[in-house]
Amino acid sequence: MPFSINETMGQYSELFMLLAAGTYTVAFIAFAWDLAKSSKTLRAVDLKAAELSGAAAEANAARVPVGVGAGAAAADAARSDADVSGPAGRAERPTSATSRPDTAAGAGQTADGSMRYAGERRAPARVAVALTVLGAAIHAAGVITRALGAGRVPWGNMYEFLTTGAFVAVAVFLLVLIRRDLRFLGTFVIGLAIIMLVAASIAFWTPVGHLVPALQSYWLIIHVSIAVMSSALFTLTFAMSALQLVQSHRQKTIAAGGADKLGFMRLVPNALSLENLSYRINAIAFVGWTFTLMFGAIWAEKAWGRFWGWDTKEVWTFVIWVVYAGYLHARATRGWTGTRAAWLSIVGYLCVVFNFTIVNQFFNGLHSYSGL
Amino acid sequence: MSERVNEKKKSPKPEAVLPTLGPLGMLRWAWTQLTSMRTALFLLLLLAVAAVPGSLFPQRPANPAIVTQYIKDHPDYGSILDSVQLYDVYSSAWFSAIYILLFVSLIGCVIPRAIAHYKAMRSQPPRTPARLSRLPEYGTLVIPADAGIPASAAITDAAELLKKRGYRVDVRDRDGARPSLGAERGFLREVGNLVFHTALIGVLVSVAAGGLFGYSGQRILVEGDTFVNTLVGYDQFTPGTNFQSSQLQPYSVQLDKFDITFDRESKGKFGQPIDFTAAVTTKENPDAPAKKEVLKVNDPLSLGGTSVYLTGNGYAPVVTIRDGAGNVAMQGPVVAKLQGENYYSSVVIKVPDAKPEQLAFAGFFLPTAFVTDKGVSFSGDPELINPQLTLNSYFGDLGLDAGSPQNVFELDVKKLTPLNARNLDTKGIVLAPGSSYTLPNGKGSISFDGVKRYIGVDIHHNPGQLYALIFALLAVAGLVTSLYVNRRRVWVRTGTHEDGRTMVEYGLLARGEDHRLAGEAAAIRKLLSDDWLLGDEAATGSQPAPSATADNDRADKASTATGSTGAGGTHAAPEQPAEDFIQSTAGSSESKKDQ
Ligand code: HEM
């Protein structure tokens, strides 16, 4: 028999969620400020460099800035870094023997390709991360009180998927931040978390309640938690793939002598580094998604008597899996790496979002547990 | 795979080749195309796209009735969709074609790769490249002359270390002037990849086998009823293609009691069921001892190779019906079909045994009856607080004797004469438990004796399931292995400098995606320098490749080579790197690159 409901806890939880959303909003502003400010300073550095290098370099001005600002810092970071486990700006896609011109490191580029923390301080970014940590702590309290209030794991309906999912996304982001300087993704991740929290509180609000019998299974704990974690990783790679497209376009423009209109992209590593890291994260997430699919099938067998029935939710989970399998293959297929692979990663994530929103709400199926 | 890919790119454009091919050549060409990575990718993406319509349109296997309705509701295009199998997507010709092609392609890829890999595992690591410095990871070590480690001893030491690290090592020209070794590890990567892809075929075959030899069926059990696993025991039965009725083991399941707990705590979900528990008595076969078991959602019974699932439930009002002659024509529970909120259910009672004329009733059962001002009745609670049966009655020929099967939950009143109905003077019948009603014109009577609960169970037998699970687990194991085991090659070459020092250079190459190659290079470097007591300076000195600057240097070289106009200008990239490190003037343990 399920535990009894504790409404007070539920109310605390909602309060925490609001506070977390508020904190995130400030963090979001700080991240945005960081982007704006850094792009300005970097531009100033570039201008100075261009002046110094004089008339002779003028023709090449767009390509020179490489080594100046953060370049030295990058070298710094690398020196202190003995284990070097990253693709470390090695401008080569491990699976394709030749590297292509547009992927060459350089061209209007400042961020360190290995995504290590550089020596230079970015005060707004630090503030943003600190605020994110604070927000995540409050958010965690919200998730935990929700669980206590309902007497079970806090992922049984859309409201809970959104609030817990947002927390996991932020937590995964913070965990990756420990090892990699992904602060350039801050606006995206935190922005998404805010949207999820707001959507949960406004459109999907559900009071604490018991689970329907079909969800009362330990498979809920296993299957859904893995799905949420994989989705959080896919979220990161989605952002990185999107930036990769922008960055590779920008690199090409600059290499062709065009003007650099997207100054803030200097904070973002080169397209190839983005591609390499998002590949690695996608590989982990793909394994996670494989487990999601498998455990879902095992659970379906327990609950409904068949492990696969092409229920709408099953269809979309399968589609997502196949798209990311396609992505992994693309990385090993000539002519499909780089931009095309990034598109696959983006399409895959759009399917994840679709599966979570539209399918949960508007498609009838055995999985209609959105709690609406 | 990269080799395969590379091979592809060298082959000329297919269009150019076509005209000269004979029929055999055509076949070979088609096969090569089909088993190429590009085709596999294309088919994968096509499969993803093809799976989507199955979620947009109702599907026959899941819900045939909704499909029929959908076609009726959309007369303009409903039947067109049917003709292209959009209501049977997953068994359609086009969907099957995609996945069969995909799997043929997969087999065509796996077999040659397995053979190639088997050979690779048995052959020696490839010969030592002339210029190790061209490898992605490269470094050098210098052993002082007074250490007493000649080139041949150094190579032996390196071989030992690499063997301990799991490499397969082949030493070449040990006593020559330039001894070298080639080493390779991580064969499991390819094995994992092959296992993964093969296991996918296994999953598909298991699923197909389950469809052939399995069966499934449904049965409704009112409290007190017993189900016996024979063909007649089922209300509905769906055999697999190769099903034989001898497969059925005659076990039995008796429903003793069924309990539901409703949510009385949360506001939003008040009155929603939060627990279903069926107490049952089972027997593995007619002579086996009886066993008490509990059947719940998410917790099926396992009996005689099948699984029994709790899939539905509802109320079954118990009625007694007497016919015009005063005899009991029917007595027992009537399964009421759920229609709406709070167990608002429809009831159909057919009494073919009534004499002189057959009787029929149709109406509703409400566990907690309420009537609005406008006379609309609804159920206010799922529990039996104010149970009520409201029925119309009919008499005439039910048409049951004609032999054509009828849906027990539907009553065709076209050929029947109404006795009681809301719009007649006689009005409808309204019964509470314990009450009874005498039909007009001496046609008989009906009494509402009480209410029982019933459950719906699904029974499934799927022999492919276990194998599908095993193959799925194998696939995951293969996947993880192939993603996280790294296949690497290491070469080491040693030699003696004119001044007596022993010079060592090494290079590493990864096959496939490997972001830890630099880490491996550093680790090997550390092991070697520890072994030769070269001290910390050599181990962590400025020479090892793992440094972003060195890497960038290399990257720039690469881009210069491919004709990039990128910002490589700052480093003077030598077109001819390291002619000969061993006889170079390297005075300290500095790598060529850093000079
Ligand atoms: C048409 C037949 C197929 C061929 C020729 C094929 C070929 C390959 C090859 C060569 C790789 C290794 C790529 C590398 O070296 O990085 C690979 C990886 C992979 N394949 Fe396939 N594949 C096929 C079908 C499939 C199917 C149907 C799936 C599942 C939907 C799939 C899922 C994967 C996954 C997830 C990987 C990445 C794991 C790894 O790197 O080992 N493949 N495939």
PDB file of N, CA, C and O in Angstrom, chain A residues 148-193:
ATOM      1  N   LEU A 148       8.937  13.485  -0.779  1.00  0.00           N
ATOM      2  CA  LEU A 148       8.457  13.191   0.571  1.00  0.00           C
ATOM      3  C   LEU A 148       6.954  13.393   0.650  1.00  0.00           C
ATOM      4  O   LEU A 148       6.240  12.600   1.264  1.00  0.00           O
ATOM      5  N   GLY A 149       6.478  14.459   0.022  1.00  0.00           N
ATOM      6  CA  GLY A 149       5.049  14.748   0.060  1.00  0.00           C
ATOM      7  C   GLY A 149       4.226  13.638  -0.564  1.00  0.00           C
ATOM      8  O   GLY A 149       3.159  13.286  -0.072  1.00  0.00           O
ATOM      9  N   ALA A 150       4.739  13.082  -1.669  1.00  0.00           N
ATOM     10  CA  ALA A 150       3.974  12.049  -2.356  1.00  0.00           C
ATOM     11  C   ALA A 150       4.323  10.649  -1.851  1.00  0.00           C
ATOM     12  O   ALA A 150       3.625   9.690  -2.164  1.00  0.00           O
ATOM     13  N   GLY A 151       5.412  10.563  -1.078  1.00  0.00           N
ATOM     14  CA  GLY A 151       5.802   9.267  -0.558  1.00  0.00           C
ATOM     15  C   GLY A 151       6.289   8.309  -1.624  1.00  0.00           C
ATOM     16  O   GLY A 151       6.079   7.107  -1.556  1.00  0.00           O
ATOM     17  N   ARG A 152       6.932   8.836  -2.631  1.00  0.00           N
ATOM     18  CA  ARG A 152       7.430   7.992  -3.737  1.00  0.00           C
ATOM     19  C   ARG A 152       8.398   8.798  -4.578  1.00  0.00           C
ATOM     20  O   ARG A 152       8.636   9.962  -4.306  1.00  0.00           O
ATOM     21  N   VAL A 153       8.946   8.161  -5.630  1.00  0.00           N
ATOM     22  CA  VAL A 153       9.860   8.901  -6.507  1.00  0.00           C
ATOM     23  C   VAL A 153       9.104  10.040  -7.195  1.00  0.00           C
ATOM     24  O   VAL A 153       7.941   9.879  -7.552  1.00  0.00           O
ATOM     25  N   PRO A 154       9.772  11.193  -7.339  1.00  0.00           N
ATOM     26  CA  PRO A 154       9.054  12.355  -7.875  1.00  0.00           C
ATOM     27  C   PRO A 154       9.021  12.382  -9.404  1.00  0.00           C
ATOM     28  O   PRO A 154       9.384  13.379 -10.000  1.00  0.00           O
ATOM     29  N   TRP A 155       8.659  11.290 -10.044  1.00  0.00           N
ATOM     30  CA  TRP A 155       8.475  11.362 -11.498  1.00  0.00           C
ATOM     31  C   TRP A 155       7.319  10.465 -11.917  1.00  0.00           C
ATOM     32  O   TRP A 155       7.486   9.388 -12.429  1.00  0.00           O
ATOM     33  N   GLY A 156       6.109  10.962 -11.661  1.00  0.00           N
ATOM     34  CA  GLY A 156       4.935  10.162 -11.980  1.00  0.00           C
ATOM     35  C   GLY A 156       3.926  10.872 -12.861  1.00  0.00           C
ATOM     36  O   GLY A 156       2.932  10.271 -13.260  1.00  0.00           O
ATOM     37  N   ASN A 157       4.152  12.148 -13.149  1.00  0.00           N
ATOM     38  CA  ASN A 157       3.266  12.864 -14.064  1.00  0.00           C
ATOM     39  C   ASN A 157       4.047  14.006 -14.712  1.00  0.00           C
ATOM     40  O   ASN A 157       5.200  14.238 -14.386  1.00  0.00           O
ATOM     41  N   MET A 158       3.400  14.706 -15.625  1.00  0.00           N
ATOM     42  CA  MET A 158       4.116  15.716 -16.403  1.00  0.00           C
ATOM     43  C   MET A 158       4.760  16.772 -15.517  1.00  0.00           C
ATOM     44  O   MET A 158       5.881  17.211 -15.759  1.00  0.00           O
ATOM     45  N   TYR A 159       4.013  17.203 -14.489  1.00  0.00           N
ATOM     46  CA  TYR A 159       4.566  18.221 -13.595  1.00  0.00           C
ATOM     47  C   TYR A 159       5.890  17.735 -13.019  1.00  0.00           C
ATOM     48  O   TYR A 159       6.892  18.456 -12.993  1.00  0.00           O
ATOM     49  N   GLU A 160       5.866  16.494 -12.564  1.00  0.00           N
ATOM     50  CA  GLU A 160       7.066  15.961 -11.918  1.00  0.00           C
ATOM     51  C   GLU A 160       8.176  15.656 -12.922  1.00  0.00           C
ATOM     52  O   GLU A 160       9.356  15.863 -12.637  1.00  0.00           O
ATOM     53  N   PHE A 161       7.781  15.189 -14.129  1.00  0.00           N
ATOM     54  CA  PHE A 161       8.817  14.969 -15.152  1.00  0.00           C
ATOM     55  C   PHE A 161       9.544  16.280 -15.427  1.00  0.00           C
ATOM     56  O   PHE A 161      10.769  16.328 -15.539  1.00  0.00           O
ATOM     57  N   LEU A 162       8.758  17.358 -15.530  1.00  0.00           N
ATOM     58  CA  LEU A 162       9.358  18.647 -15.874  1.00  0.00           C
ATOM     59  C   LEU A 162      10.236  19.172 -14.754  1.00  0.00           C
ATOM     60  O   LEU A 162      11.375  19.579 -14.989  1.00  0.00           O
ATOM     61  N   THR A 163       9.713  19.161 -13.526  1.00  0.00           N
ATOM     62  CA  THR A 163      10.506  19.740 -12.442  1.00  0.00           C
ATOM     63  C   THR A 163      11.739  18.892 -12.170  1.00  0.00           C
ATOM     64  O   THR A 163      12.851  19.414 -12.065  1.00  0.00           O
ATOM     65  N   THR A 164      11.571  17.574 -12.105  1.00  0.00           N
ATOM     66  CA  THR A 164      12.725  16.722 -11.849  1.00  0.00           C
ATOM     67  C   THR A 164      13.668  16.719 -13.044  1.00  0.00           C
ATOM     68  O   THR A 164      14.889  16.761 -12.879  1.00  0.00           O
ATOM     69  N   GLY A 165      13.096  16.701 -14.242  1.00  0.00           N
ATOM     70  CA  GLY A 165      13.923  16.709 -15.444  1.00  0.00           C
ATOM     71  C   GLY A 165      14.774  17.964 -15.511  1.00  0.00           C
ATOM     72  O   GLY A 165      15.961  17.905 -15.832  1.00  0.00           O
ATOM     73  N   ALA A 166      14.177  19.113 -15.185  1.00  0.00           N
ATOM     74  CA  ALA A 166      14.938  20.362 -15.199  1.00  0.00           C
ATOM     75  C   ALA A 166      16.076  20.278 -14.191  1.00  0.00           C
ATOM     76  O   ALA A 166      17.209  20.704 -14.473  1.00  0.00           O
ATOM     77  N   PHE A 167      15.792  19.698 -13.043  1.00  0.00           N
ATOM     78  CA  PHE A 167      16.841  19.578 -12.037  1.00  0.00           C
ATOM     79  C   PHE A 167      17.984  18.717 -12.554  1.00  0.00           C
ATOM     80  O   PHE A 167      19.157  19.066 -12.429  1.00  0.00           O
ATOM     81  N   VAL A 168      17.626  17.578 -13.155  1.00  0.00           N
ATOM     82  CA  VAL A 168      18.678  16.680 -13.646  1.00  0.00           C
ATOM     83  C   VAL A 168      19.498  17.375 -14.723  1.00  0.00           C
ATOM     84  O   VAL A 168      20.732  17.263 -14.754  1.00  0.00           O
ATOM     85  N   ALA A 169      18.822  18.126 -15.600  1.00  0.00           N
ATOM     86  CA  ALA A 169      19.561  18.832 -16.657  1.00  0.00           C
ATOM     87  C   ALA A 169      20.583  19.795 -16.051  1.00  0.00           C
ATOM     88  O   ALA A 169      21.748  19.816 -16.456  1.00  0.00           O
ATOM     89  N   VAL A 170      20.133  20.551 -15.048  1.00  0.00           N
ATOM     90  CA  VAL A 170      21.049  21.505 -14.420  1.00  0.00           C
ATOM     91  C   VAL A 170      22.167  20.767 -13.683  1.00  0.00           C
ATOM     92  O   VAL A 170      23.345  21.138 -13.781  1.00  0.00           O
ATOM     93  N   ALA A 171      21.800  19.685 -13.001  1.00  0.00           N
ATOM     94  CA  ALA A 171      22.808  18.944 -12.240  1.00  0.00           C
ATOM     95  C   ALA A 171      23.856  18.344 -13.174  1.00  0.00           C
ATOM     96  O   ALA A 171      25.061  18.421 -12.902  1.00  0.00           O
ATOM     97  N   VAL A 172      23.413  17.770 -14.279  1.00  0.00           N
ATOM     98  CA  VAL A 172      24.359  17.198 -15.237  1.00  0.00           C
ATOM     99  C   VAL A 172      25.265  18.298 -15.778  1.00  0.00           C
ATOM    100  O   VAL A 172      26.484  18.132 -15.879  1.00  0.00           O
ATOM    101  N   PHE A 173      24.671  19.439 -16.075  1.00  0.00           N
ATOM    102  CA  PHE A 173      25.456  20.569 -16.563  1.00  0.00           C
ATOM    103  C   PHE A 173      26.526  20.960 -15.543  1.00  0.00           C
ATOM    104  O   PHE A 173      27.708  21.111 -15.883  1.00  0.00           O
ATOM    105  N   LEU A 174      26.127  21.058 -14.272  1.00  0.00           N
ATOM    106  CA  LEU A 174      27.087  21.443 -13.236  1.00  0.00           C
ATOM    107  C   LEU A 174      28.176  20.385 -13.088  1.00  0.00           C
ATOM    108  O   LEU A 174      29.350  20.701 -12.911  1.00  0.00           O
ATOM    109  N   LEU A 175      27.767  19.106 -13.186  1.00  0.00           N
ATOM    110  CA  LEU A 175      28.765  18.038 -13.063  1.00  0.00           C
ATOM    111  C   LEU A 175      29.794  18.125 -14.195  1.00  0.00           C
ATOM    112  O   LEU A 175      30.996  17.988 -13.959  1.00  0.00           O
ATOM    113  N   VAL A 176      29.302  18.355 -15.404  1.00  0.00           N
ATOM    114  CA  VAL A 176      30.247  18.466 -16.518  1.00  0.00           C
ATOM    115  C   VAL A 176      31.140  19.692 -16.338  1.00  0.00           C
ATOM    116  O   VAL A 176      32.317  19.671 -16.669  1.00  0.00           O
ATOM    117  N   LEU A 177      30.578  20.738 -15.737  1.00  0.00           N
ATOM    118  CA  LEU A 177      31.363  21.967 -15.506  1.00  0.00           C
ATOM    119  C   LEU A 177      32.584  21.713 -14.641  1.00  0.00           C
ATOM    120  O   LEU A 177      33.575  22.435 -14.736  1.00  0.00           O
ATOM    121  N   ILE A 178      32.506  20.696 -13.781  1.00  0.00           N
ATOM    122  CA  ILE A 178      33.652  20.419 -12.919  1.00  0.00           C
ATOM    123  C   ILE A 178      34.883  20.138 -13.771  1.00  0.00           C
ATOM    124  O   ILE A 178      35.983  20.590 -13.474  1.00  0.00           O
ATOM    125  N   ARG A 179      34.666  19.408 -14.880  1.00  0.00           N
ATOM    126  CA  ARG A 179      35.823  19.027 -15.675  1.00  0.00           C
ATOM    127  C   ARG A 179      36.010  19.861 -16.937  1.00  0.00           C
ATOM    128  O   ARG A 179      37.088  19.923 -17.490  1.00  0.00           O
ATOM    129  N   ARG A 180      34.926  20.424 -17.430  1.00  0.00           N
ATOM    130  CA  ARG A 180      35.029  21.139 -18.695  1.00  0.00           C
ATOM    131  C   ARG A 180      34.436  22.535 -18.548  1.00  0.00           C
ATOM    132  O   ARG A 180      33.430  22.710 -17.853  1.00  0.00           O
ATOM    133  N   ASP A 181      35.021  23.474 -19.239  1.00  0.00           N
ATOM    134  CA  ASP A 181      34.483  24.826 -19.198  1.00  0.00           C
ATOM    135  C   ASP A 181      33.372  24.957 -20.237  1.00  0.00           C
ATOM    136  O   ASP A 181      33.597  25.388 -21.359  1.00  0.00           O
ATOM    137  N   LEU A 182      32.182  24.546 -19.836  1.00  0.00           N
ATOM    138  CA  LEU A 182      31.050  24.643 -20.760  1.00  0.00           C
ATOM    139  C   LEU A 182      30.183  25.834 -20.396  1.00  0.00           C
ATOM    140  O   LEU A 182      28.988  25.844 -20.658  1.00  0.00           O
ATOM    141  N   ARG A 183      30.788  26.828 -19.756  1.00  0.00           N
ATOM    142  CA  ARG A 183      29.954  27.945 -19.290  1.00  0.00           C
ATOM    143  C   ARG A 183      29.264  28.662 -20.435  1.00  0.00           C
ATOM    144  O   ARG A 183      28.257  29.313 -20.245  1.00  0.00           O
ATOM    145  N   PHE A 184      29.833  28.494 -21.639  1.00  0.00           N
ATOM    146  CA  PHE A 184      29.176  29.142 -22.777  1.00  0.00           C
ATOM    147  C   PHE A 184      27.795  28.554 -23.048  1.00  0.00           C
ATOM    148  O   PHE A 184      27.001  29.109 -23.782  1.00  0.00           O
ATOM    149  N   LEU A 185      27.513  27.359 -22.463  1.00  0.00           N
ATOM    150  CA  LEU A 185      26.182  26.761 -22.625  1.00  0.00           C
ATOM    151  C   LEU A 185      25.209  27.237 -21.552  1.00  0.00           C
ATOM    152  O   LEU A 185      24.050  26.851 -21.551  1.00  0.00           O
ATOM    153  N   GLY A 186      25.714  28.039 -20.609  1.00  0.00           N
ATOM    154  CA  GLY A 186      24.912  28.412 -19.446  1.00  0.00           C
ATOM    155  C   GLY A 186      23.561  29.011 -19.791  1.00  0.00           C
ATOM    156  O   GLY A 186      22.530  28.567 -19.284  1.00  0.00           O
ATOM    157  N   THR A 187      23.558  30.003 -20.691  1.00  0.00           N
ATOM    158  CA  THR A 187      22.275  30.646 -21.016  1.00  0.00           C
ATOM    159  C   THR A 187      21.296  29.610 -21.522  1.00  0.00           C
ATOM    160  O   THR A 187      20.124  29.618 -21.165  1.00  0.00           O
ATOM    161  N   PHE A 188      21.804  28.707 -22.352  1.00  0.00           N
ATOM    162  CA  PHE A 188      20.903  27.712 -22.923  1.00  0.00           C
ATOM    163  C   PHE A 188      20.337  26.777 -21.854  1.00  0.00           C
ATOM    164  O   PHE A 188      19.123  26.615 -21.717  1.00  0.00           O
ATOM    165  N   VAL A 189      21.214  26.179 -21.071  1.00  0.00           N
ATOM    166  CA  VAL A 189      20.754  25.175 -20.100  1.00  0.00           C
ATOM    167  C   VAL A 189      19.855  25.822 -19.051  1.00  0.00           C
ATOM    168  O   VAL A 189      18.770  25.310 -18.729  1.00  0.00           O
ATOM    169  N   ILE A 190      20.299  26.960 -18.530  1.00  0.00           N
ATOM    170  CA  ILE A 190      19.514  27.599 -17.482  1.00  0.00           C
ATOM    171  C   ILE A 190      18.204  28.141 -18.055  1.00  0.00           C
ATOM    172  O   ILE A 190      17.141  28.048 -17.440  1.00  0.00           O
ATOM    173  N   GLY A 191      18.289  28.676 -19.271  1.00  0.00           N
ATOM    174  CA  GLY A 191      17.063  29.147 -19.916  1.00  0.00           C
ATOM    175  C   GLY A 191      16.061  28.018 -20.054  1.00  0.00           C
ATOM    176  O   GLY A 191      14.872  28.164 -19.743  1.00  0.00           O
ATOM    177  N   LEU A 192      16.550  26.870 -20.478  1.00  0.00           N
ATOM    178  CA  LEU A 192      15.662  25.721 -20.644  1.00  0.00           C
ATOM    179  C   LEU A 192      15.070  25.301 -19.300  1.00  0.00           C
ATOM    180  O   LEU A 192      13.876  24.999 -19.192  1.00  0.00           O
ATOM    181  N   ALA A 193      15.917  25.300 -18.258  1.00  0.00           N
ATOM    182  CA  ALA A 193      15.425  24.907 -16.935  1.00  0.00           C
ATOM    183  C   ALA A 193      14.318  25.856 -16.475  1.00  0.00           C
ATOM    184  O   ALA A 193      13.307  25.419 -15.909  1.00  0.00           O
TER     185      ALA A 193
END
